[in-house]
C-alpha cells in the first residue's frame, strides 16, 4: 500500500467502517431484542460481521463529491451494506456456493443452520429499506428523491441486478462462458450494487443529472473492476488473506475473468475499468480524490 492513493482509500474505508459499524450495531441490538432465540442471535451475528465496507465508502465519497455535507448519509451507506450483507448470507448457503467461511468467521449456516441463514437473508431485506427511508427523512429529501433512492437500491438488488446476476451465475456453473456472458453475469451480480452505491451518494446530495450519470458510469466501471480483481484474488490469494476459502471458482467449475483471460490479462482488464471509471468523473469535471483513490484500491486491494 505504498501509493498515496491507497493511503487515502484506507483512511476513507476506516472512516466508513466507524460510521457504518455504529449503525449496524444499533440494528443488531434492536433485532436481537425483538427476535427471540437463535434467529435473533443470527441476525446480530450477520450484521456484526467485519467486511471491508467498500460500498459504504463509495456512498460517502460520491455524496461528498456531489456537494453533500450531512452526517445522515450514514443511514444510506448502512442500507447498502445491509443489502450486501444479506446477499453474502444467501450466496454462502449450501444450495448456492456452499461456503463455510466468510469474513474470517464461520458462515451463518455453519454457525447456526441453513434454515436460520435463509431467514436471516430475507429478514434483512426490509431492514435495508427502513434504514434508507429513515436516512432520507433525516436528509430532508423530497418524496421524489426518496423514491429515486429506493428505486436505485432495490432495482440494483433485484432481478435486473444482483438477484438476476446470481441466477445467471448459478445456471452457468460447469459451463464455459464467453466474455460477453461473463460481463452480463457480473454486471448484475456484483456490479449493480456497486454502481448503485455511487449513484445513491449522488441522489442524496441532490446532484444535477449530468453529475449523477457520471457517478453511475463511474460505479458501473468500478463494479466490473471489482469483480475482475475478486476473480484474480480467488486464484492467487490464500484463505487466511481473503477471510474466505480461496480457489472456490475452480472448485465450483465457474467461468471467471481468470479462466477466460488468464491472471495477467485479467489484472490489465481491471486497470482498464479503473481508468474508464476515473474518465467518467473527468468528463463532467467532478474532482474527487476519494473516488479516484477508491477506484485504485478496488483493483489493488489485498483481500
Ligand atoms: C436474499 C433477496 C436475496 C438475494 C440474494 C445470493 C444473492 C441474492 C446474490 C449474490 C451476490 C453476491 C454475493 C455477489 C458477490 C459480490 C462480491 C464480489 C462480494 C465480495 O465483496 P467484498 O469483497 O466483501 O466487498 P466484504 O466481506 O469485504 O464486504
Coordinates of C-alpha atoms and ligand atoms in Angstrom, one line a residue:
X1 CA 0.0 0.0 0.0
X2 CA 2.8 2.4 -0.8
X3 CA 0.9 4.6 -3.3
X4 CA -0.6 7.8 -1.8
X5 CA -4.0 6.9 -3.4
X6 CA -4.1 3.7 -1.5
X7 CA -3.4 5.5 1.8
X8 CA -6.3 7.9 1.0
X9 CA -8.5 4.9 0.3
X10 CA -7.5 3.2 3.5
X11 CA -8.4 6.4 5.5
X12 CA -11.8 6.6 3.9
X13 CA -12.5 2.9 4.5
X14 CA -11.6 3.3 8.1
X15 CA -14.0 6.3 8.4
X16 CA -16.8 4.4 6.6
X17 CA -16.2 1.4 8.9
X18 CA -16.5 3.6 12.0
X19 CA -19.6 5.4 10.8
X20 CA -21.5 2.3 9.4
X21 CA -20.5 -0.2 12.1
X22 CA -22.1 2.1 14.7
X23 CA -25.4 2.0 12.7
X24 CA -25.1 -1.8 12.1
X25 CA -24.5 -2.3 15.9
X26 CA -27.7 -0.3 16.6
X27 CA -29.7 -2.5 14.2
X28 CA -28.1 -5.7 15.6
X29 CA -29.0 -4.8 19.2
X30 CA -32.6 -3.9 18.1
X31 CA -33.1 -7.2 16.2
X32 CA -31.5 -9.3 18.9
X33 CA -34.0 -7.8 21.3
X34 CA -37.0 -8.1 19.0
X35 CA -36.5 -11.5 17.6
X36 CA -36.3 -14.3 20.2
X37 CA -33.8 -17.1 20.3
X38 CA -31.1 -18.2 17.8
X39 CA -32.7 -16.3 14.9
X40 CA -32.2 -13.0 16.7
X41 CA -28.7 -14.0 17.6
X42 CA -28.0 -15.0 13.9
X43 CA -29.4 -11.6 12.7
X44 CA -27.0 -9.8 15.0
X45 CA -24.1 -12.1 14.0
X46 CA -24.7 -11.3 10.3
X47 CA -24.8 -7.5 11.0
X48 CA -21.7 -7.6 13.2
X49 CA -19.6 -9.3 10.5
X50 CA -16.4 -7.4 9.7
X51 CA -16.4 -6.6 6.0
X52 CA -14.1 -4.1 4.2
X53 CA -17.1 -1.6 3.8
X54 CA -16.2 -0.7 0.2
X55 CA -19.8 0.1 -0.7
X56 CA -20.5 2.4 2.3
X57 CA -17.2 4.2 1.4
X58 CA -18.4 4.7 -2.1
X59 CA -21.7 6.1 -0.9
X60 CA -20.0 8.6 1.3
X61 CA -17.3 9.6 -1.2
X62 CA -19.9 10.1 -4.0
X63 CA -22.1 12.1 -1.6
X64 CA -19.3 14.4 -0.7
X65 CA -18.0 14.7 -4.3
X66 CA -21.5 15.9 -5.3
X67 CA -21.5 18.5 -2.5
X68 CA -23.3 16.7 0.3
X69 CA -22.3 17.5 3.9
X70 CA -24.8 15.9 6.3
X71 CA -23.8 13.1 8.7
X72 CA -27.2 11.5 7.9
X73 CA -25.6 9.9 4.8
X74 CA -24.5 7.2 7.2
X75 CA -28.0 5.7 7.0
X76 CA -27.8 5.4 3.2
X77 CA -24.4 3.8 3.4
X78 CA -25.8 1.4 6.0
X79 CA -28.7 0.4 3.8
X80 CA -26.3 -0.6 1.0
X81 CA -24.1 -2.5 3.4
X82 CA -27.2 -4.4 4.7
X83 CA -28.2 -5.4 1.2
X84 CA -24.6 -6.6 0.6
X85 CA -24.6 -8.5 3.9
X86 CA -27.8 -10.4 3.2
X87 CA -26.6 -11.3 -0.3
X88 CA -23.4 -12.8 1.2
X89 CA -25.5 -14.8 3.7
X90 CA -27.6 -16.4 0.9
X91 CA -24.6 -16.7 -1.5
X92 CA -22.8 -18.9 1.1
X93 CA -25.8 -21.3 1.6
X94 CA -25.4 -25.0 0.8
X95 CA -27.8 -24.6 -2.1
X96 CA -25.7 -21.8 -3.6
X97 CA -21.9 -21.6 -3.2
X98 CA -21.8 -23.8 -0.1
X99 CA -19.1 -21.9 1.7
X100 CA -18.1 -22.5 5.3
X101 CA -16.1 -19.3 5.9
X102 CA -16.7 -15.6 5.3
X103 CA -15.0 -12.5 6.6
X104 CA -12.7 -14.7 8.6
X105 CA -15.6 -16.4 10.5
X106 CA -17.9 -19.4 10.0
X107 CA -20.7 -18.6 7.6
X108 CA -24.2 -18.1 9.1
X109 CA -25.5 -21.6 8.1
X110 CA -22.3 -23.1 9.7
X111 CA -22.6 -21.0 12.9
X112 CA -26.3 -21.7 13.1
X113 CA -28.1 -23.8 10.4
X114 CA -29.3 -23.4 6.8
X115 CA -32.9 -22.7 7.8
X116 CA -31.8 -19.8 10.1
X117 CA -29.4 -18.5 7.5
X118 CA -32.2 -18.5 4.9
X119 CA -34.4 -16.5 7.2
X120 CA -31.6 -14.1 8.1
X121 CA -31.2 -13.3 4.4
X122 CA -34.8 -12.4 3.7
X123 CA -35.4 -10.7 7.1
X124 CA -32.6 -8.2 6.4
X125 CA -34.3 -7.0 3.2
X126 CA -36.8 -4.8 5.0
X127 CA -34.1 -3.7 7.4
X128 CA -32.2 -2.1 4.4
X129 CA -35.5 -0.4 3.3
X130 CA -36.1 1.0 6.8
X131 CA -32.5 2.3 7.0
X132 CA -32.9 4.0 3.6
X133 CA -36.3 5.6 4.5
X134 CA -35.1 6.9 7.9
X135 CA -31.9 8.4 6.3
X136 CA -33.9 10.1 3.5
X137 CA -36.1 11.7 6.2
X138 CA -33.0 12.9 8.1
X139 CA -31.5 14.3 4.9
X140 CA -34.8 16.1 4.3
X141 CA -35.1 14.8 0.8
X142 CA -38.3 15.3 -1.3
X143 CA -40.7 12.4 -1.8
X144 CA -39.4 12.2 -5.4
X145 CA -35.7 12.0 -4.3
X146 CA -36.7 9.4 -1.7
X147 CA -38.4 7.4 -4.4
X148 CA -35.4 7.7 -6.6
X149 CA -33.1 6.4 -3.8
X150 CA -35.4 3.3 -3.2
X151 CA -35.6 2.6 -6.9
X152 CA -31.9 2.8 -7.4
X153 CA -31.1 0.5 -4.5
X154 CA -33.8 -2.1 -4.9
X155 CA -33.6 -2.2 -8.7
X156 CA -29.9 -2.9 -8.3
X157 CA -30.7 -5.6 -5.7
X158 CA -33.4 -7.3 -7.8
X159 CA -33.9 -9.3 -10.9
X160 CA -32.3 -6.6 -13.2
X161 CA -29.3 -6.5 -10.9
X162 CA -27.9 -8.7 -8.1
X163 CA -30.6 -11.4 -8.0
X164 CA -30.6 -11.8 -11.7
X165 CA -26.8 -11.9 -11.9
X166 CA -26.7 -14.5 -9.2
X167 CA -29.3 -16.6 -11.0
X168 CA -27.3 -16.5 -14.2
X169 CA -24.1 -17.3 -12.3
X170 CA -25.7 -20.5 -10.7
X171 CA -27.0 -21.5 -14.1
X172 CA -23.6 -21.1 -15.6
X173 CA -21.8 -23.5 -13.3
X174 CA -19.9 -26.2 -15.2
X175 CA -20.4 -24.3 -18.5
X176 CA -17.8 -22.2 -20.2
X177 CA -19.0 -18.7 -20.7
X178 CA -18.0 -16.2 -23.4
X179 CA -16.5 -12.9 -22.3
X180 CA -19.9 -11.2 -23.2
X181 CA -21.8 -13.6 -21.0
X182 CA -19.4 -13.2 -18.1
X183 CA -19.8 -9.5 -18.2
X184 CA -23.6 -9.8 -18.2
X185 CA -23.4 -12.1 -15.1
X186 CA -21.0 -9.8 -13.2
X187 CA -22.6 -6.5 -14.2
X188 CA -25.7 -7.9 -12.4
X189 CA -24.3 -10.0 -9.5
X190 CA -21.6 -7.7 -8.3
X191 CA -21.6 -4.5 -10.4
X192 CA -25.2 -3.4 -9.9
X193 CA -24.9 -2.8 -6.2
X194 CA -21.5 -1.0 -6.5
X195 CA -23.0 1.2 -9.3
X196 CA -26.0 1.9 -7.0
X197 CA -23.7 2.8 -4.1
X198 CA -22.1 5.6 -6.2
X199 CA -25.4 6.8 -7.6
X200 CA -27.1 6.8 -4.1
X201 CA -24.5 9.2 -2.9
X202 CA -25.3 11.5 -5.8
X203 CA -29.1 11.3 -5.3
X204 CA -28.7 12.0 -1.6
X205 CA -26.6 15.1 -2.4
X206 CA -29.3 16.3 -4.9
X207 CA -26.7 16.1 -7.7
X208 CA -27.7 17.5 -11.1
X209 CA -28.4 14.9 -13.8
X210 CA -25.0 15.1 -15.5
X211 CA -23.1 14.5 -12.3
X212 CA -25.5 11.7 -11.3
X213 CA -24.9 10.0 -14.7
X214 CA -21.2 10.4 -14.3
X215 CA -21.4 8.8 -10.8
X216 CA -23.4 5.9 -12.3
X217 CA -20.9 5.5 -15.1
X218 CA -18.0 5.5 -12.6
X219 CA -19.9 2.9 -10.5
X220 CA -20.5 0.7 -13.5
X221 CA -16.8 0.6 -14.4
X222 CA -15.5 0.0 -10.8
X223 CA -18.2 -2.6 -10.3
X224 CA -16.7 -4.6 -13.1
X225 CA -13.1 -3.8 -11.9
X226 CA -14.2 -5.1 -8.5
X227 CA -15.3 -8.5 -9.9
X228 CA -12.2 -8.9 -12.1
X229 CA -10.0 -8.2 -9.0
X230 CA -12.1 -10.6 -7.0
X231 CA -11.5 -13.4 -9.6
X232 CA -7.7 -12.7 -9.5
X233 CA -7.7 -12.8 -5.7
X234 CA -9.6 -16.1 -5.6
X235 CA -7.0 -17.6 -7.9
X236 CA -3.9 -16.0 -6.3
X237 CA -4.7 -15.3 -2.6
X238 CA -4.7 -17.5 0.4
X239 CA -7.7 -18.4 2.6
X240 CA -6.1 -16.5 5.5
X241 CA -5.6 -13.4 3.4
X242 CA -9.1 -13.4 2.0
X243 CA -11.0 -14.4 5.1
X244 CA -12.9 -16.9 2.9
X245 CA -11.9 -20.0 1.1
X246 CA -9.5 -19.3 -1.8
X247 CA -9.8 -21.3 -5.0
X248 CA -13.6 -21.7 -4.9
X249 CA -14.1 -20.7 -8.5
X250 CA -12.0 -23.7 -9.7
X251 CA -13.7 -25.9 -7.1
X252 CA -17.2 -24.9 -8.3
X253 CA -16.0 -25.0 -12.0
X254 CA -17.0 -21.4 -12.5
X255 CA -16.1 -19.3 -15.6
X256 CA -14.2 -16.3 -14.4
X257 CA -12.1 -13.5 -15.8
X258 CA -9.1 -15.6 -14.8
X259 CA -10.3 -18.8 -16.5
X260 CA -11.2 -16.8 -19.7
X261 CA -8.3 -14.3 -19.9
X262 CA -5.6 -15.7 -17.5
X263 CA -4.3 -13.8 -14.5
X264 CA -2.1 -11.2 -16.2
X265 CA -4.7 -10.1 -18.8
X266 CA -7.4 -10.1 -16.0
X267 CA -5.2 -7.7 -14.0
X268 CA -4.9 -5.4 -17.1
X269 CA -8.6 -5.6 -17.6
X270 CA -9.2 -4.4 -14.0
X271 CA -6.9 -1.5 -14.6
X272 CA -8.7 -0.6 -17.8
X273 CA -12.0 -0.4 -16.0
X274 CA -10.4 1.7 -13.2
X275 CA -9.2 4.2 -15.9
X276 CA -12.6 4.3 -17.6
X277 CA -14.2 5.0 -14.2
X278 CA -11.9 7.9 -13.5
X279 CA -12.5 9.2 -17.0
X280 CA -16.3 9.3 -16.3
X281 CA -15.6 11.8 -13.5
X282 CA -13.2 13.9 -15.6
X283 CA -15.9 14.2 -18.3
X284 CA -18.0 16.3 -16.0
X285 CA -15.1 17.9 -14.2
X286 CA -16.0 16.1 -11.0
X287 CA -13.0 16.4 -8.7
X288 CA -12.8 13.7 -6.0
X289 CA -9.5 12.4 -4.7
X290 CA -11.6 9.9 -2.7
X291 CA -13.4 8.4 -5.7
X292 CA -10.1 8.2 -7.6
X293 CA -8.4 6.5 -4.6
X294 CA -11.3 4.0 -4.2
X295 CA -11.1 3.1 -7.9
X296 CA -7.4 2.4 -7.4
X297 CA -7.9 0.5 -4.2
X298 CA -10.6 -1.7 -5.8
X299 CA -8.0 -3.1 -8.3
X300 CA -5.0 -3.2 -5.9
X301 CA -6.7 -4.5 -2.8
X302 CA -5.1 -7.4 -0.9
X303 CA -8.4 -9.1 0.0
Ligands
LIG1 C1 -31.5 -12.7 -0.3 C2 -33.1 -11.3 -1.8 C3 -31.8 -12.0 -1.6 C4 -30.8 -12.0 -2.6 C5 -29.5 -12.6 -2.6 C6 -27.2 -14.6 -3.2 C7 -27.6 -13.4 -4.0 C8 -29.0 -12.9 -4.0 C9 -26.7 -12.6 -4.6 C10 -25.2 -12.9 -4.6 C11 -24.5 -11.6 -4.8 C12 -23.0 -11.7 -4.4 C13 -22.6 -12.4 -3.2 C14 -22.1 -11.2 -5.2 C15 -20.6 -11.3 -5.0 C16 -20.1 -9.9 -4.7 C17 -18.7 -10.0 -4.1 C18 -17.6 -10.0 -5.0 C19 -18.6 -9.9 -2.8 C20 -17.4 -9.7 -2.0 O1 -17.5 -8.3 -1.6 P1 -16.4 -7.7 -0.7 O2 -15.0 -8.2 -1.1 O3 -16.7 -8.4 0.7 O4 -16.6 -6.3 -0.6 P2 -16.6 -7.9 2.2 O5 -16.7 -9.1 3.0 O6 -15.3 -7.1 2.3 O7 -17.8 -7.0 2.4

